[in-house]
Amino acid sequence: MSTIVGVSHPSRIAATVELATASVPDELWDAVEPLVPPPRRPAQLTVAYAALSNGVPPCP
């Protein structure tokens, strides 16, 4: 899967720069940290890759 990033109109450039340079309070990172899933083990990644490469969706 690929994603091409761009803007739909030149006027969106200023809004994009403003959002990219916005300050994010440290408290926000503390609040979202518990929502981050744990990293997957390499064995799980290998099984998922093998399943995807054969056209079979991986098990959850």
JSON list of N, CA, C and O in Angstrom, two decimals:
[
{"chain": "A", "resi": 1, "resn": "MET", "atom": "N", "xyz": [0.84, -1.15, 0.00]},
{"chain": "A", "resi": 1, "resn": "MET", "atom": "CA", "xyz": [0.00, 0.00, 0.00]},
{"chain": "A", "resi": 1, "resn": "MET", "atom": "C", "xyz": [0.90, 1.23, 0.00]},
{"chain": "A", "resi": 1, "resn": "MET", "atom": "O", "xyz": [1.88, 1.28, 0.71]},
{"chain": "A", "resi": 2, "resn": "SER", "atom": "N", "xyz": [0.53, 2.22, -0.79]},
{"chain": "A", "resi": 2, "resn": "SER", "atom": "CA", "xyz": [1.30, 3.46, -0.86]},
{"chain": "A", "resi": 2, "resn": "SER", "atom": "C", "xyz": [0.39, 4.64, -0.58]},
{"chain": "A", "resi": 2, "resn": "SER", "atom": "O", "xyz": [-0.81, 4.58, -0.84]},
{"chain": "A", "resi": 3, "resn": "THR", "atom": "N", "xyz": [0.98, 5.68, -0.06]},
{"chain": "A", "resi": 3, "resn": "THR", "atom": "CA", "xyz": [0.25, 6.92, 0.17]},
{"chain": "A", "resi": 3, "resn": "THR", "atom": "C", "xyz": [1.03, 8.05, -0.46]},
{"chain": "A", "resi": 3, "resn": "THR", "atom": "O", "xyz": [2.23, 8.17, -0.23]},
{"chain": "A", "resi": 4, "resn": "ILE", "atom": "N", "xyz": [0.36, 8.86, -1.25]},
{"chain": "A", "resi": 4, "resn": "ILE", "atom": "CA", "xyz": [0.97, 10.04, -1.83]},
{"chain": "A", "resi": 4, "resn": "ILE", "atom": "C", "xyz": [0.41, 11.24, -1.10]},
{"chain": "A", "resi": 4, "resn": "ILE", "atom": "O", "xyz": [-0.80, 11.46, -1.07]},
{"chain": "A", "resi": 5, "resn": "VAL", "atom": "N", "xyz": [1.30, 11.99, -0.47]},
{"chain": "A", "resi": 5, "resn": "VAL", "atom": "CA", "xyz": [0.89, 13.13, 0.32]},
{"chain": "A", "resi": 5, "resn": "VAL", "atom": "C", "xyz": [1.02, 14.39, -0.53]},
{"chain": "A", "resi": 5, "resn": "VAL", "atom": "O", "xyz": [2.00, 14.57, -1.23]},
{"chain": "A", "resi": 6, "resn": "GLY", "atom": "N", "xyz": [0.03, 15.23, -0.44]},
{"chain": "A", "resi": 6, "resn": "GLY", "atom": "CA", "xyz": [0.06, 16.48, -1.18]},
{"chain": "A", "resi": 6, "resn": "GLY", "atom": "C", "xyz": [-1.05, 17.39, -0.70]},
{"chain": "A", "resi": 6, "resn": "GLY", "atom": "O", "xyz": [-1.73, 17.11, 0.28]},
{"chain": "A", "resi": 7, "resn": "VAL", "atom": "N", "xyz": [-1.21, 18.49, -1.39]},
{"chain": "A", "resi": 7, "resn": "VAL", "atom": "CA", "xyz": [-2.29, 19.42, -1.06]},
{"chain": "A", "resi": 7, "resn": "VAL", "atom": "C", "xyz": [-3.21, 19.55, -2.26]},
{"chain": "A", "resi": 7, "resn": "VAL", "atom": "O", "xyz": [-2.79, 19.47, -3.40]},
{"chain": "A", "resi": 8, "resn": "SER", "atom": "N", "xyz": [-4.49, 19.75, -1.97]},
{"chain": "A", "resi": 8, "resn": "SER", "atom": "CA", "xyz": [-5.48, 19.82, -3.04]},
{"chain": "A", "resi": 8, "resn": "SER", "atom": "C", "xyz": [-5.56, 21.21, -3.66]},
{"chain": "A", "resi": 8, "resn": "SER", "atom": "O", "xyz": [-6.10, 21.36, -4.75]},
{"chain": "A", "resi": 9, "resn": "HIS", "atom": "N", "xyz": [-5.04, 22.20, -2.95]},
{"chain": "A", "resi": 9, "resn": "HIS", "atom": "CA", "xyz": [-5.11, 23.58, -3.46]},
{"chain": "A", "resi": 9, "resn": "HIS", "atom": "C", "xyz": [-4.00, 24.39, -2.80]},
{"chain": "A", "resi": 9, "resn": "HIS", "atom": "O", "xyz": [-3.68, 24.16, -1.62]},
{"chain": "A", "resi": 10, "resn": "PRO", "atom": "N", "xyz": [-3.39, 25.32, -3.52]},
{"chain": "A", "resi": 10, "resn": "PRO", "atom": "CA", "xyz": [-2.30, 26.10, -2.93]},
{"chain": "A", "resi": 10, "resn": "PRO", "atom": "C", "xyz": [-2.65, 26.79, -1.62]},
{"chain": "A", "resi": 10, "resn": "PRO", "atom": "O", "xyz": [-1.78, 26.95, -0.74]},
{"chain": "A", "resi": 11, "resn": "SER", "atom": "N", "xyz": [-3.90, 27.15, -1.42]},
{"chain": "A", "resi": 11, "resn": "SER", "atom": "CA", "xyz": [-4.28, 27.83, -0.18]},
{"chain": "A", "resi": 11, "resn": "SER", "atom": "C", "xyz": [-4.16, 26.91, 1.04]},
{"chain": "A", "resi": 11, "resn": "SER", "atom": "O", "xyz": [-4.10, 27.38, 2.18]},
{"chain": "A", "resi": 12, "resn": "ARG", "atom": "N", "xyz": [-4.11, 25.59, 0.82]},
{"chain": "A", "resi": 12, "resn": "ARG", "atom": "CA", "xyz": [-3.98, 24.64, 1.91]},
{"chain": "A", "resi": 12, "resn": "ARG", "atom": "C", "xyz": [-2.56, 24.58, 2.47]},
{"chain": "A", "resi": 12, "resn": "ARG", "atom": "O", "xyz": [-2.35, 24.06, 3.56]},
{"chain": "A", "resi": 13, "resn": "ILE", "atom": "N", "xyz": [-1.59, 25.13, 1.76]},
{"chain": "A", "resi": 13, "resn": "ILE", "atom": "CA", "xyz": [-0.21, 25.07, 2.23]},
{"chain": "A", "resi": 13, "resn": "ILE", "atom": "C", "xyz": [-0.05, 25.80, 3.56]},
{"chain": "A", "resi": 13, "resn": "ILE", "atom": "O", "xyz": [0.55, 25.28, 4.50]},
{"chain": "A", "resi": 14, "resn": "ALA", "atom": "N", "xyz": [-0.61, 27.00, 3.66]},
{"chain": "A", "resi": 14, "resn": "ALA", "atom": "CA", "xyz": [-0.49, 27.77, 4.91]},
{"chain": "A", "resi": 14, "resn": "ALA", "atom": "C", "xyz": [-1.15, 27.03, 6.07]},
{"chain": "A", "resi": 14, "resn": "ALA", "atom": "O", "xyz": [-0.59, 26.97, 7.18]},
{"chain": "A", "resi": 15, "resn": "ALA", "atom": "N", "xyz": [-2.31, 26.43, 5.84]},
{"chain": "A", "resi": 15, "resn": "ALA", "atom": "CA", "xyz": [-2.99, 25.69, 6.90]},
{"chain": "A", "resi": 15, "resn": "ALA", "atom": "C", "xyz": [-2.16, 24.47, 7.31]},
{"chain": "A", "resi": 15, "resn": "ALA", "atom": "O", "xyz": [-2.08, 24.15, 8.50]},
{"chain": "A", "resi": 16, "resn": "THR", "atom": "N", "xyz": [-1.56, 23.81, 6.36]},
{"chain": "A", "resi": 16, "resn": "THR", "atom": "CA", "xyz": [-0.73, 22.63, 6.65]},
{"chain": "A", "resi": 16, "resn": "THR", "atom": "C", "xyz": [0.48, 23.02, 7.48]},
{"chain": "A", "resi": 16, "resn": "THR", "atom": "O", "xyz": [0.83, 22.34, 8.45]},
{"chain": "A", "resi": 17, "resn": "VAL", "atom": "N", "xyz": [1.14, 24.10, 7.12]},
{"chain": "A", "resi": 17, "resn": "VAL", "atom": "CA", "xyz": [2.30, 24.58, 7.88]},
{"chain": "A", "resi": 17, "resn": "VAL", "atom": "C", "xyz": [1.88, 24.96, 9.29]},
{"chain": "A", "resi": 17, "resn": "VAL", "atom": "O", "xyz": [2.57, 24.63, 10.27]},
{"chain": "A", "resi": 18, "resn": "GLU", "atom": "N", "xyz": [0.74, 25.61, 9.43]},
{"chain": "A", "resi": 18, "resn": "GLU", "atom": "CA", "xyz": [0.26, 26.00, 10.75]},
{"chain": "A", "resi": 18, "resn": "GLU", "atom": "C", "xyz": [0.01, 24.77, 11.62]},
{"chain": "A", "resi": 18, "resn": "GLU", "atom": "O", "xyz": [0.41, 24.73, 12.79]},
{"chain": "A", "resi": 19, "resn": "LEU", "atom": "N", "xyz": [-0.62, 23.76, 11.06]},
{"chain": "A", "resi": 19, "resn": "LEU", "atom": "CA", "xyz": [-0.88, 22.54, 11.83]},
{"chain": "A", "resi": 19, "resn": "LEU", "atom": "C", "xyz": [0.41, 21.79, 12.16]},
{"chain": "A", "resi": 19, "resn": "LEU", "atom": "O", "xyz": [0.55, 21.23, 13.25]},
{"chain": "A", "resi": 20, "resn": "ALA", "atom": "N", "xyz": [1.34, 21.78, 11.24]},
{"chain": "A", "resi": 20, "resn": "ALA", "atom": "CA", "xyz": [2.60, 21.06, 11.46]},
{"chain": "A", "resi": 20, "resn": "ALA", "atom": "C", "xyz": [3.46, 21.72, 12.53]},
{"chain": "A", "resi": 20, "resn": "ALA", "atom": "O", "xyz": [4.29, 21.05, 13.15]},
{"chain": "A", "resi": 21, "resn": "THR", "atom": "N", "xyz": [3.28, 22.99, 12.74]},
{"chain": "A", "resi": 21, "resn": "THR", "atom": "CA", "xyz": [4.09, 23.71, 13.72]},
{"chain": "A", "resi": 21, "resn": "THR", "atom": "C", "xyz": [3.34, 23.99, 15.01]},
{"chain": "A", "resi": 21, "resn": "THR", "atom": "O", "xyz": [3.84, 24.68, 15.89]},
{"chain": "A", "resi": 22, "resn": "ALA", "atom": "N", "xyz": [2.13, 23.44, 15.15]},
{"chain": "A", "resi": 22, "resn": "ALA", "atom": "CA", "xyz": [1.33, 23.66, 16.36]},
{"chain": "A", "resi": 22, "resn": "ALA", "atom": "C", "xyz": [2.00, 23.01, 17.56]},
{"chain": "A", "resi": 22, "resn": "ALA", "atom": "O", "xyz": [2.63, 21.96, 17.45]},
{"chain": "A", "resi": 23, "resn": "SER", "atom": "N", "xyz": [1.85, 23.64, 18.69]},
{"chain": "A", "resi": 23, "resn": "SER", "atom": "CA", "xyz": [2.41, 23.11, 19.93]},
{"chain": "A", "resi": 23, "resn": "SER", "atom": "C", "xyz": [1.45, 22.06, 20.50]},
{"chain": "A", "resi": 23, "resn": "SER", "atom": "O", "xyz": [0.25, 22.27, 20.56]},
{"chain": "A", "resi": 24, "resn": "VAL", "atom": "N", "xyz": [2.01, 20.93, 20.89]},
{"chain": "A", "resi": 24, "resn": "VAL", "atom": "CA", "xyz": [1.22, 19.85, 21.49]},
{"chain": "A", "resi": 24, "resn": "VAL", "atom": "C", "xyz": [1.61, 19.76, 22.95]},
{"chain": "A", "resi": 24, "resn": "VAL", "atom": "O", "xyz": [2.78, 19.52, 23.27]},
{"chain": "A", "resi": 25, "resn": "PRO", "atom": "N", "xyz": [0.65, 19.95, 23.86]},
{"chain": "A", "resi": 25, "resn": "PRO", "atom": "CA", "xyz": [0.98, 19.91, 25.29]},
{"chain": "A", "resi": 25, "resn": "PRO", "atom": "C", "xyz": [1.47, 18.52, 25.72]},
{"chain": "A", "resi": 25, "resn": "PRO", "atom": "O", "xyz": [0.99, 17.50, 25.23]},
{"chain": "A", "resi": 26, "resn": "ASP", "atom": "N", "xyz": [2.42, 18.50, 26.62]},
{"chain": "A", "resi": 26, "resn": "ASP", "atom": "CA", "xyz": [2.96, 17.23, 27.13]},
{"chain": "A", "resi": 26, "resn": "ASP", "atom": "C", "xyz": [1.88, 16.36, 27.76]},
{"chain": "A", "resi": 26, "resn": "ASP", "atom": "O", "xyz": [1.94, 15.13, 27.68]},
{"chain": "A", "resi": 27, "resn": "GLU", "atom": "N", "xyz": [0.86, 16.98, 28.36]},
{"chain": "A", "resi": 27, "resn": "GLU", "atom": "CA", "xyz": [-0.22, 16.23, 28.98]},
{"chain": "A", "resi": 27, "resn": "GLU", "atom": "C", "xyz": [-0.97, 15.36, 27.96]},
{"chain": "A", "resi": 27, "resn": "GLU", "atom": "O", "xyz": [-1.48, 14.30, 28.30]},
{"chain": "A", "resi": 28, "resn": "LEU", "atom": "N", "xyz": [-1.03, 15.82, 26.72]},
{"chain": "A", "resi": 28, "resn": "LEU", "atom": "CA", "xyz": [-1.70, 15.04, 25.69]},
{"chain": "A", "resi": 28, "resn": "LEU", "atom": "C", "xyz": [-0.97, 13.72, 25.45]},
{"chain": "A", "resi": 28, "resn": "LEU", "atom": "O", "xyz": [-1.60, 12.66, 25.37]},
{"chain": "A", "resi": 29, "resn": "TRP", "atom": "N", "xyz": [0.36, 13.77, 25.37]},
{"chain": "A", "resi": 29, "resn": "TRP", "atom": "CA", "xyz": [1.13, 12.55, 25.16]},
{"chain": "A", "resi": 29, "resn": "TRP", "atom": "C", "xyz": [0.95, 11.59, 26.32]},
{"chain": "A", "resi": 29, "resn": "TRP", "atom": "O", "xyz": [0.86, 10.38, 26.13]},
{"chain": "A", "resi": 30, "resn": "ASP", "atom": "N", "xyz": [0.89, 12.14, 27.55]},
{"chain": "A", "resi": 30, "resn": "ASP", "atom": "CA", "xyz": [0.66, 11.29, 28.72]},
{"chain": "A", "resi": 30, "resn": "ASP", "atom": "C", "xyz": [-0.71, 10.62, 28.65]},
{"chain": "A", "resi": 30, "resn": "ASP", "atom": "O", "xyz": [-0.87, 9.47, 29.06]},
{"chain": "A", "resi": 31, "resn": "ALA", "atom": "N", "xyz": [-1.70, 11.32, 28.10]},
{"chain": "A", "resi": 31, "resn": "ALA", "atom": "CA", "xyz": [-3.05, 10.78, 28.02]},
{"chain": "A", "resi": 31, "resn": "ALA", "atom": "C", "xyz": [-3.18, 9.71, 26.94]},
{"chain": "A", "resi": 31, "resn": "ALA", "atom": "O", "xyz": [-3.92, 8.74, 27.11]},
{"chain": "A", "resi": 32, "resn": "VAL", "atom": "N", "xyz": [-2.46, 9.85, 25.83]},
{"chain": "A", "resi": 32, "resn": "VAL", "atom": "CA", "xyz": [-2.60, 8.87, 24.73]},
{"chain": "A", "resi": 32, "resn": "VAL", "atom": "C", "xyz": [-1.64, 7.69, 24.85]},
{"chain": "A", "resi": 32, "resn": "VAL", "atom": "O", "xyz": [-1.86, 6.67, 24.22]},
{"chain": "A", "resi": 33, "resn": "GLU", "atom": "N", "xyz": [-0.60, 7.83, 25.65]},
{"chain": "A", "resi": 33, "resn": "GLU", "atom": "CA", "xyz": [0.38, 6.74, 25.79]},
{"chain": "A", "resi": 33, "resn": "GLU", "atom": "C", "xyz": [-0.26, 5.40, 26.14]},
{"chain": "A", "resi": 33, "resn": "GLU", "atom": "O", "xyz": [0.07, 4.38, 25.55]},
{"chain": "A", "resi": 34, "resn": "PRO", "atom": "N", "xyz": [-1.22, 5.35, 27.09]},
{"chain": "A", "resi": 34, "resn": "PRO", "atom": "CA", "xyz": [-1.83, 4.05, 27.42]},
{"chain": "A", "resi": 34, "resn": "PRO", "atom": "C", "xyz": [-2.63, 3.44, 26.25]},
{"chain": "A", "resi": 34, "resn": "PRO", "atom": "O", "xyz": [-2.94, 2.26, 26.27]},
{"chain": "A", "resi": 35, "resn": "LEU", "atom": "N", "xyz": [-2.95, 4.22, 25.25]},
{"chain": "A", "resi": 35, "resn": "LEU", "atom": "CA", "xyz": [-3.74, 3.72, 24.11]},
{"chain": "A", "resi": 35, "resn": "LEU", "atom": "C", "xyz": [-2.88, 3.06, 23.05]},
{"chain": "A", "resi": 35, "resn": "LEU", "atom": "O", "xyz": [-3.41, 2.39, 22.15]},
{"chain": "A", "resi": 36, "resn": "VAL", "atom": "N", "xyz": [-1.57, 3.20, 23.14]},
{"chain": "A", "resi": 36, "resn": "VAL", "atom": "CA", "xyz": [-0.67, 2.62, 22.15]},
{"chain": "A", "resi": 36, "resn": "VAL", "atom": "C", "xyz": [-0.55, 1.13, 22.40]},
{"chain": "A", "resi": 36, "resn": "VAL", "atom": "O", "xyz": [-0.24, 0.70, 23.51]},
{"chain": "A", "resi": 37, "resn": "PRO", "atom": "N", "xyz": [-0.83, 0.30, 21.38]},
{"chain": "A", "resi": 37, "resn": "PRO", "atom": "CA", "xyz": [-0.73, -1.15, 21.59]},
{"chain": "A", "resi": 37, "resn": "PRO", "atom": "C", "xyz": [0.71, -1.57, 21.78]},
{"chain": "A", "resi": 37, "resn": "PRO", "atom": "O", "xyz": [1.63, -0.91, 21.30]},
{"chain": "A", "resi": 38, "resn": "PRO", "atom": "N", "xyz": [0.92, -2.69, 22.46]},
{"chain": "A", "resi": 38, "resn": "PRO", "atom": "CA", "xyz": [2.30, -3.17, 22.65]},
{"chain": "A", "resi": 38, "resn": "PRO", "atom": "C", "xyz": [2.89, -3.59, 21.31]},
{"chain": "A", "resi": 38, "resn": "PRO", "atom": "O", "xyz": [2.15, -3.94, 20.38]},
{"chain": "A", "resi": 39, "resn": "PRO", "atom": "N", "xyz": [4.20, -3.56, 21.18]},
{"chain": "A", "resi": 39, "resn": "PRO", "atom": "CA", "xyz": [4.82, -3.98, 19.92]},
{"chain": "A", "resi": 39, "resn": "PRO", "atom": "C", "xyz": [4.56, -5.47, 19.68]},
{"chain": "A", "resi": 39, "resn": "PRO", "atom": "O", "xyz": [4.44, -6.25, 20.62]},
{"chain": "A", "resi": 40, "resn": "ARG", "atom": "N", "xyz": [4.46, -5.82, 18.39]},
{"chain": "A", "resi": 40, "resn": "ARG", "atom": "CA", "xyz": [4.25, -7.22, 18.05]},
{"chain": "A", "resi": 40, "resn": "ARG", "atom": "C", "xyz": [5.57, -7.95, 18.07]},
{"chain": "A", "resi": 40, "resn": "ARG", "atom": "O", "xyz": [6.61, -7.40, 17.74]},
{"chain": "A", "resi": 41, "resn": "ARG", "atom": "N", "xyz": [5.52, -9.21, 18.47]},
{"chain": "A", "resi": 41, "resn": "ARG", "atom": "CA", "xyz": [6.73, -10.04, 18.48]},
{"chain": "A", "resi": 41, "resn": "ARG", "atom": "C", "xyz": [7.12, -10.35, 17.04]},
{"chain": "A", "resi": 41, "resn": "ARG", "atom": "O", "xyz": [6.27, -10.48, 16.16]},
{"chain": "A", "resi": 42, "resn": "PRO", "atom": "N", "xyz": [8.41, -10.53, 16.77]},
{"chain": "A", "resi": 42, "resn": "PRO", "atom": "CA", "xyz": [8.86, -10.86, 15.42]},
{"chain": "A", "resi": 42, "resn": "PRO", "atom": "C", "xyz": [8.16, -12.09, 14.84]},
{"chain": "A", "resi": 42, "resn": "PRO", "atom": "O", "xyz": [7.85, -12.14, 13.67]},
{"chain": "A", "resi": 43, "resn": "ALA", "atom": "N", "xyz": [7.87, -13.11, 15.66]},
{"chain": "A", "resi": 43, "resn": "ALA", "atom": "CA", "xyz": [7.21, -14.32, 15.15]},
{"chain": "A", "resi": 43, "resn": "ALA", "atom": "C", "xyz": [5.83, -13.97, 14.62]},
{"chain": "A", "resi": 43, "resn": "ALA", "atom": "O", "xyz": [5.40, -14.48, 13.58]},
{"chain": "A", "resi": 44, "resn": "GLN", "atom": "N", "xyz": [5.11, -13.08, 15.30]},
{"chain": "A", "resi": 44, "resn": "GLN", "atom": "CA", "xyz": [3.79, -12.68, 14.83]},
{"chain": "A", "resi": 44, "resn": "GLN", "atom": "C", "xyz": [3.90, -11.94, 13.50]},
{"chain": "A", "resi": 44, "resn": "GLN", "atom": "O", "xyz": [3.08, -12.14, 12.61]},
{"chain": "A", "resi": 45, "resn": "LEU", "atom": "N", "xyz": [4.91, -11.11, 13.38]},
{"chain": "A", "resi": 45, "resn": "LEU", "atom": "CA", "xyz": [5.09, -10.37, 12.14]},
{"chain": "A", "resi": 45, "resn": "LEU", "atom": "C", "xyz": [5.42, -11.32, 10.99]},
{"chain": "A", "resi": 45, "resn": "LEU", "atom": "O", "xyz": [4.94, -11.15, 9.87]},
{"chain": "A", "resi": 46, "resn": "THR", "atom": "N", "xyz": [6.22, -12.34, 11.25]},
{"chain": "A", "resi": 46, "resn": "THR", "atom": "CA", "xyz": [6.59, -13.32, 10.22]},
{"chain": "A", "resi": 46, "resn": "THR", "atom": "C", "xyz": [5.35, -14.06, 9.74]},
{"chain": "A", "resi": 46, "resn": "THR", "atom": "O", "xyz": [5.14, -14.24, 8.54]},
{"chain": "A", "resi": 47, "resn": "VAL", "atom": "N", "xyz": [4.50, -14.50, 10.67]},
{"chain": "A", "resi": 47, "resn": "VAL", "atom": "CA", "xyz": [3.28, -15.22, 10.30]},
{"chain": "A", "resi": 47, "resn": "VAL", "atom": "C", "xyz": [2.36, -14.30, 9.51]},
{"chain": "A", "resi": 47, "resn": "VAL", "atom": "O", "xyz": [1.79, -14.70, 8.50]},
{"chain": "A", "resi": 48, "resn": "ALA", "atom": "N", "xyz": [2.21, -13.06, 9.95]},
{"chain": "A", "resi": 48, "resn": "ALA", "atom": "CA", "xyz": [1.34, -12.11, 9.25]},
{"chain": "A", "resi": 48, "resn": "ALA", "atom": "C", "xyz": [1.87, -11.85, 7.85]},
{"chain": "A", "resi": 48, "resn": "ALA", "atom": "O", "xyz": [1.10, -11.84, 6.88]},
{"chain": "A", "resi": 49, "resn": "TYR", "atom": "N", "xyz": [3.16, -11.69, 7.69]},
{"chain": "A", "resi": 49, "resn": "TYR", "atom": "CA", "xyz": [3.74, -11.44, 6.37]},
{"chain": "A", "resi": 49, "resn": "TYR", "atom": "C", "xyz": [3.53, -12.65, 5.47]},
{"chain": "A", "resi": 49, "resn": "TYR", "atom": "O", "xyz": [3.15, -12.51, 4.31]},
{"chain": "A", "resi": 50, "resn": "ALA", "atom": "N", "xyz": [3.76, -13.84, 5.99]},
{"chain": "A", "resi": 50, "resn": "ALA", "atom": "CA", "xyz": [3.59, -15.04, 5.19]},
{"chain": "A", "resi": 50, "resn": "ALA", "atom": "C", "xyz": [2.14, -15.18, 4.74]},
{"chain": "A", "resi": 50, "resn": "ALA", "atom": "O", "xyz": [1.86, -15.52, 3.59]},
{"chain": "A", "resi": 51, "resn": "ALA", "atom": "N", "xyz": [1.21, -14.89, 5.62]},
{"chain": "A", "resi": 51, "resn": "ALA", "atom": "CA", "xyz": [-0.21, -14.99, 5.27]},
{"chain": "A", "resi": 51, "resn": "ALA", "atom": "C", "xyz": [-0.57, -13.97, 4.20]},
{"chain": "A", "resi": 51, "resn": "ALA", "atom": "O", "xyz": [-1.27, -14.28, 3.24]},
{"chain": "A", "resi": 52, "resn": "LEU", "atom": "N", "xyz": [-0.08, -12.76, 4.35]},
{"chain": "A", "resi": 52, "resn": "LEU", "atom": "CA", "xyz": [-0.38, -11.71, 3.37]},
{"chain": "A", "resi": 52, "resn": "LEU", "atom": "C", "xyz": [0.25, -12.03, 2.02]},
{"chain": "A", "resi": 52, "resn": "LEU", "atom": "O", "xyz": [-0.35, -11.79, 0.97]},
{"chain": "A", "resi": 53, "resn": "SER", "atom": "N", "xyz": [1.44, -12.56, 2.02]},
{"chain": "A", "resi": 53, "resn": "SER", "atom": "CA", "xyz": [2.12, -12.84, 0.76]},
{"chain": "A", "resi": 53, "resn": "SER", "atom": "C", "xyz": [1.45, -13.98, 0.00]},
{"chain": "A", "resi": 53, "resn": "SER", "atom": "O", "xyz": [1.59, -14.09, -1.21]},
{"chain": "A", "resi": 54, "resn": "ASN", "atom": "N", "xyz": [0.67, -14.81, 0.71]},
{"chain": "A", "resi": 54, "resn": "ASN", "atom": "CA", "xyz": [-0.07, -15.89, 0.05]},
{"chain": "A", "resi": 54, "resn": "ASN", "atom": "C", "xyz": [-1.50, -15.49, -0.24]},
{"chain": "A", "resi": 54, "resn": "ASN", "atom": "O", "xyz": [-2.31, -16.32, -0.66]},
{"chain": "A", "resi": 55, "resn": "GLY", "atom": "N", "xyz": [-1.85, -14.23, 0.03]},
{"chain": "A", "resi": 55, "resn": "GLY", "atom": "CA", "xyz": [-3.19, -13.76, -0.23]},
{"chain": "A", "resi": 55, "resn": "GLY", "atom": "C", "xyz": [-4.20, -14.15, 0.83]},
{"chain": "A", "resi": 55, "resn": "GLY", "atom": "O", "xyz": [-5.39, -13.99, 0.66]},
{"chain": "A", "resi": 56, "resn": "VAL", "atom": "N", "xyz": [-3.72, -14.67, 1.96]},
{"chain": "A", "resi": 56, "resn": "VAL", "atom": "CA", "xyz": [-4.61, -15.09, 3.05]},
{"chain": "A", "resi": 56, "resn": "VAL", "atom": "C", "xyz": [-4.51, -14.05, 4.15]},
{"chain": "A", "resi": 56, "resn": "VAL", "atom": "O", "xyz": [-3.41, -13.71, 4.58]},
{"chain": "A", "resi": 57, "resn": "PRO", "atom": "N", "xyz": [-5.62, -13.51, 4.63]},
{"chain": "A", "resi": 57, "resn": "PRO", "atom": "CA", "xyz": [-5.53, -12.53, 5.71]},
{"chain": "A", "resi": 57, "resn": "PRO", "atom": "C", "xyz": [-4.97, -13.16, 6.97]},
{"chain": "A", "resi": 57, "resn": "PRO", "atom": "O", "xyz": [-5.28, -14.32, 7.28]},
{"chain": "A", "resi": 58, "resn": "PRO", "atom": "N", "xyz": [-4.12, -12.43, 7.73]},
{"chain": "A", "resi": 58, "resn": "PRO", "atom": "CA", "xyz": [-3.53, -12.99, 8.96]},
{"chain": "A", "resi": 58, "resn": "PRO", "atom": "C", "xyz": [-4.56, -13.13, 10.06]},
{"chain": "A", "resi": 58, "resn": "PRO", "atom": "O", "xyz": [-5.57, -12.44, 10.06]},
{"chain": "A", "resi": 59, "resn": "CYS", "atom": "N", "xyz": [-4.30, -14.02, 10.97]},
{"chain": "A", "resi": 59, "resn": "CYS", "atom": "CA", "xyz": [-5.15, -14.18, 12.15]},
{"chain": "A", "resi": 59, "resn": "CYS", "atom": "C", "xyz": [-4.88, -13.01, 13.10]},
{"chain": "A", "resi": 59, "resn": "CYS", "atom": "O", "xyz": [-3.77, -12.51, 13.17]},
{"chain": "A", "resi": 60, "resn": "PRO", "atom": "N", "xyz": [-5.90, -12.58, 13.84]},
{"chain": "A", "resi": 60, "resn": "PRO", "atom": "CA", "xyz": [-5.67, -11.46, 14.78]},
{"chain": "A", "resi": 60, "resn": "PRO", "atom": "C", "xyz": [-4.76, -11.82, 15.91]},
{"chain": "A", "resi": 60, "resn": "PRO", "atom": "O", "xyz": [-4.52, -12.90, 16.24]}
]
